[in-house]
Amino acid sequence: ERVGRNVRHRLFQQFKRREKDIRDKLEAQLVTQNGDSKNHDTPQSNSSDNNDNSNSSSRNNNNNNGSHESTEKVINGKWVGSVQIDIDDVEYLMAEVWRNRCAVSSDRLGDVLKIVRWDMSKPSNCTNLVLMGIKAQQKFDAEMNKDGGDGRDSVTKEIREKIEGRLATTRVDVWA
């Protein structure tokens, strides 16, 4: 079932806003903890940055929104950087990977769905993004916001294995 462009665009914009909010929160925590975020974050190596930028430059033209520099880094074990998907990837995730259903509850598109990064230590690309309903996202966020929390702990072991299995199939598609 194909979803309209407006719905895909809205999901994409909400996801970009969510990622920006996560980055802002992590950077604020880092400044509070250490007083100087520049000396305590862990940037990725320059060679991988160059490779990532050259591989995604044609797909990711939204880096120049002026809100943050496009560097990718890990803050407190959580990856932050530019969103590494585009509107076409949103369609792929919705229709092909998650079949317009919440990954946790299997609720249909009639429920409000959001795109969520599954493993916060990894980049926000198709191999790490899950479609969730509002209630599942709220549980995920509550677990993630605990001190040292991992949002993946908000679901049962069986659901977690199902989600990770489906994400594994996208890894094959990315390299095809």
mmCIF file of C-alpha atoms in Angstrom:
data_model
loop_
_atom_site.group_PDB
_atom_site.id
_atom_site.type_symbol
_atom_site.label_atom_id
_atom_site.label_comp_id
_atom_site.label_asym_id
_atom_site.label_seq_id
_atom_site.Cartn_x
_atom_site.Cartn_y
_atom_site.Cartn_z
ATOM 1 C CA GLU A 1 0.000 0.000 0.000
ATOM 2 C CA ARG A 2 1.605 3.240 -1.163
ATOM 3 C CA VAL A 3 1.474 6.268 1.104
ATOM 4 C CA GLY A 4 1.031 9.794 -0.252
ATOM 5 C CA ARG A 5 3.970 12.134 -0.671
ATOM 6 C CA ASN A 6 2.609 14.550 1.955
ATOM 7 C CA VAL A 7 2.534 11.808 4.594
ATOM 8 C CA ARG A 8 6.067 10.694 3.729
ATOM 9 C CA HIS A 9 7.308 14.278 3.782
ATOM 10 C CA ARG A 10 5.694 14.937 7.177
ATOM 11 C CA LEU A 11 7.262 11.774 8.622
ATOM 12 C CA PHE A 12 10.649 12.785 7.226
ATOM 13 C CA GLN A 13 10.417 16.293 8.681
ATOM 14 C CA GLN A 14 9.342 14.930 12.078
ATOM 15 C CA PHE A 15 12.268 12.508 12.024
ATOM 16 C CA LYS A 16 14.750 15.282 11.199
ATOM 17 C CA ARG A 17 13.323 17.385 14.034
ATOM 18 C CA ARG A 18 13.543 14.411 16.428
ATOM 19 C CA GLU A 19 17.202 13.814 15.522
ATOM 20 C CA LYS A 20 18.001 17.516 15.962
ATOM 21 C CA ASP A 21 16.308 17.525 19.381
ATOM 22 C CA ILE A 22 18.291 14.453 20.442
ATOM 23 C CA ARG A 23 21.527 16.098 19.326
ATOM 24 C CA ASP A 24 20.704 19.364 21.102
ATOM 25 C CA LYS A 25 19.855 17.520 24.316
ATOM 26 C CA LEU A 26 23.058 15.450 24.228
ATOM 27 C CA GLU A 27 25.217 18.491 23.502
ATOM 28 C CA ALA A 28 23.557 20.419 26.348
ATOM 29 C CA GLN A 29 24.186 17.500 28.728
ATOM 30 C CA LEU A 30 27.800 17.362 27.617
ATOM 31 C CA VAL A 31 28.298 21.071 28.210
ATOM 32 C CA THR A 32 26.672 20.761 31.641
ATOM 33 C CA GLN A 33 28.794 17.745 32.591
ATOM 34 C CA ASN A 34 32.127 18.959 31.275
ATOM 35 C CA GLY A 35 31.869 22.681 30.713
ATOM 36 C CA ASP A 36 33.350 22.379 27.204
ATOM 37 C CA SER A 37 31.816 20.062 24.607
ATOM 38 C CA LYS A 38 34.648 20.548 22.097
ATOM 39 C CA ASN A 39 37.196 18.755 24.287
ATOM 40 C CA HIS A 40 35.060 15.797 25.331
ATOM 41 C CA ASP A 41 33.124 14.555 22.323
ATOM 42 C CA THR A 42 34.505 11.766 20.185
ATOM 43 C CA PRO A 43 34.578 12.668 16.494
ATOM 44 C CA GLN A 44 34.806 9.928 13.919
ATOM 45 C CA SER A 45 38.033 9.736 11.974
ATOM 46 C CA ASN A 46 38.478 12.109 9.062
ATOM 47 C CA SER A 47 38.763 9.289 6.551
ATOM 48 C CA SER A 48 35.377 7.836 7.486
ATOM 49 C CA ASP A 49 33.813 11.313 7.482
ATOM 50 C CA ASN A 50 35.077 11.883 3.966
ATOM 51 C CA ASN A 51 33.778 8.515 2.835
ATOM 52 C CA ASP A 52 30.389 9.042 4.455
ATOM 53 C CA ASN A 53 30.035 12.515 2.975
ATOM 54 C CA SER A 54 31.041 11.415 -0.521
ATOM 55 C CA ASN A 55 28.712 8.413 -0.419
ATOM 56 C CA SER A 56 25.701 10.321 0.822
ATOM 57 C CA SER A 57 26.177 13.736 -0.780
ATOM 58 C CA SER A 58 23.852 12.997 -3.671
ATOM 59 C CA ARG A 59 21.230 11.535 -1.330
ATOM 60 C CA ASN A 60 21.515 13.924 1.573
ATOM 61 C CA ASN A 61 21.327 17.525 0.448
ATOM 62 C CA ASN A 62 19.703 18.725 3.668
ATOM 63 C CA ASN A 63 22.978 19.130 5.591
ATOM 64 C CA ASN A 64 23.144 22.860 4.981
ATOM 65 C CA ASN A 65 20.194 23.914 7.093
ATOM 66 C CA GLY A 66 22.443 26.102 9.226
ATOM 67 C CA SER A 67 21.443 24.552 12.552
ATOM 68 C CA HIS A 68 24.496 22.347 13.084
ATOM 69 C CA GLU A 69 27.761 21.579 11.422
ATOM 70 C CA SER A 70 27.637 18.309 9.526
ATOM 71 C CA THR A 71 30.232 16.521 11.678
ATOM 72 C CA GLU A 72 29.327 13.117 12.953
ATOM 73 C CA LYS A 73 30.361 12.130 16.454
ATOM 74 C CA VAL A 74 29.496 10.032 19.453
ATOM 75 C CA ILE A 75 28.342 11.783 22.619
ATOM 76 C CA ASN A 76 27.849 9.652 25.743
ATOM 77 C CA GLY A 77 27.699 6.533 23.574
ATOM 78 C CA LYS A 78 25.032 7.979 21.254
ATOM 79 C CA TRP A 79 25.728 8.796 17.623
ATOM 80 C CA VAL A 80 24.833 12.296 16.462
ATOM 81 C CA GLY A 81 25.123 13.714 12.978
ATOM 82 C CA SER A 82 23.146 14.577 9.916
ATOM 83 C CA VAL A 83 20.140 12.477 8.923
ATOM 84 C CA GLN A 84 21.312 9.919 6.390
ATOM 85 C CA ILE A 85 18.051 9.217 4.594
ATOM 86 C CA ASP A 86 15.884 11.089 2.117
ATOM 87 C CA ILE A 87 12.208 11.097 1.199
ATOM 88 C CA ASP A 88 12.622 8.042 -1.063
ATOM 89 C CA ASP A 89 14.123 6.099 1.834
ATOM 90 C CA VAL A 90 11.063 6.978 3.915
ATOM 91 C CA GLU A 91 8.859 5.374 1.260
ATOM 92 C CA TYR A 92 11.111 2.297 1.225
ATOM 93 C CA LEU A 93 11.002 2.010 5.020
ATOM 94 C CA MET A 94 7.244 2.432 5.191
ATOM 95 C CA ALA A 95 6.162 0.242 2.294
ATOM 96 C CA GLU A 96 8.853 -2.405 1.916
ATOM 97 C CA VAL A 97 10.420 -2.834 5.345
ATOM 98 C CA TRP A 98 7.613 -2.127 7.834
ATOM 99 C CA ARG A 99 4.582 -2.505 5.523
ATOM 100 C CA ASN A 100 2.969 0.649 6.974
ATOM 101 C CA ARG A 101 2.747 -0.961 10.410
ATOM 102 C CA CYS A 102 4.206 -0.206 13.809
ATOM 103 C CA ALA A 103 7.218 -2.480 14.363
ATOM 104 C CA VAL A 104 6.245 -3.032 18.008
ATOM 105 C CA SER A 105 2.455 -3.383 18.011
ATOM 106 C CA SER A 106 1.756 -4.070 14.294
ATOM 107 C CA ASP A 107 -0.850 -1.262 14.305
ATOM 108 C CA ARG A 108 -1.769 -0.082 10.805
ATOM 109 C CA LEU A 109 -1.155 3.264 9.214
ATOM 110 C CA GLY A 110 -4.399 4.641 10.706
ATOM 111 C CA ASP A 111 -2.433 4.971 13.926
ATOM 112 C CA VAL A 112 0.013 7.881 13.916
ATOM 113 C CA LEU A 113 3.408 6.414 13.045
ATOM 114 C CA LYS A 114 6.866 7.905 13.572
ATOM 115 C CA ILE A 115 10.354 6.993 12.403
ATOM 116 C CA VAL A 116 12.689 6.161 15.283
ATOM 117 C CA ARG A 117 16.407 5.306 15.326
ATOM 118 C CA TRP A 118 16.580 1.814 16.829
ATOM 119 C CA ASP A 119 20.195 1.723 18.064
ATOM 120 C CA MET A 120 21.287 5.149 19.273
ATOM 121 C CA SER A 121 24.967 4.258 18.928
ATOM 122 C CA LYS A 122 24.588 3.831 15.153
ATOM 123 C CA PRO A 123 23.840 6.352 12.373
ATOM 124 C CA SER A 124 20.326 7.184 11.249
ATOM 125 C CA ASN A 125 20.197 5.215 8.008
ATOM 126 C CA CYS A 126 17.791 2.616 6.610
ATOM 127 C CA THR A 127 19.520 -0.225 8.455
ATOM 128 C CA ASN A 128 18.728 1.357 11.818
ATOM 129 C CA LEU A 129 15.288 2.975 11.496
ATOM 130 C CA VAL A 130 12.005 1.603 12.803
ATOM 131 C CA LEU A 131 8.403 2.694 12.277
ATOM 132 C CA MET A 132 6.601 3.070 15.629
ATOM 133 C CA GLY A 133 3.195 4.143 16.826
ATOM 134 C CA ILE A 134 2.908 6.974 19.337
ATOM 135 C CA LYS A 135 2.528 4.719 22.401
ATOM 136 C CA ALA A 136 5.478 2.532 21.406
ATOM 137 C CA GLN A 137 7.582 5.620 20.739
ATOM 138 C CA GLN A 138 6.712 7.099 24.128
ATOM 139 C CA LYS A 139 7.784 3.882 25.879
ATOM 140 C CA PHE A 140 10.945 3.787 23.763
ATOM 141 C CA ASP A 141 11.785 7.403 24.635
ATOM 142 C CA ALA A 142 11.040 6.913 28.345
ATOM 143 C CA GLU A 143 13.427 3.963 28.455
ATOM 144 C CA MET A 144 16.030 5.846 26.414
ATOM 145 C CA ASN A 145 15.860 8.887 28.701
ATOM 146 C CA LYS A 146 16.694 6.875 31.792
ATOM 147 C CA ASP A 147 20.276 7.348 32.937
ATOM 148 C CA GLY A 148 22.246 5.118 30.573
ATOM 149 C CA GLY A 149 18.989 3.742 29.193
ATOM 150 C CA ASP A 150 18.496 1.948 25.909
ATOM 151 C CA GLY A 151 15.111 2.412 24.227
ATOM 152 C CA ARG A 152 15.293 -1.120 22.859
ATOM 153 C CA ASP A 153 14.724 -2.383 26.406
ATOM 154 C CA SER A 154 11.145 -1.052 26.184
ATOM 155 C CA VAL A 155 10.077 -4.053 24.085
ATOM 156 C CA THR A 156 10.024 -7.775 24.807
ATOM 157 C CA LYS A 157 12.833 -10.041 23.684
ATOM 158 C CA GLU A 158 10.634 -11.602 20.981
ATOM 159 C CA ILE A 159 9.677 -8.240 19.472
ATOM 160 C CA ARG A 160 13.273 -7.052 19.666
ATOM 161 C CA GLU A 161 14.445 -10.138 17.762
ATOM 162 C CA LYS A 162 11.721 -9.613 15.144
ATOM 163 C CA ILE A 163 12.726 -5.971 14.650
ATOM 164 C CA GLU A 164 16.430 -6.751 14.461
ATOM 165 C CA GLY A 165 15.725 -9.552 11.987
ATOM 166 C CA ARG A 166 13.809 -7.203 9.730
ATOM 167 C CA LEU A 167 16.533 -4.557 10.020
ATOM 168 C CA ALA A 168 19.062 -7.231 9.014
ATOM 169 C CA THR A 169 17.198 -7.671 5.719
ATOM 170 C CA THR A 170 17.736 -3.985 4.915
ATOM 171 C CA ARG A 171 21.484 -4.421 5.270
ATOM 172 C CA VAL A 172 21.382 -6.808 2.347
ATOM 173 C CA ASP A 173 19.299 -4.342 0.310
ATOM 174 C CA VAL A 174 21.682 -1.454 0.976
ATOM 175 C CA TRP A 175 24.619 -3.300 -0.548
ATOM 176 C CA ALA A 176 22.684 -4.836 -3.456
#
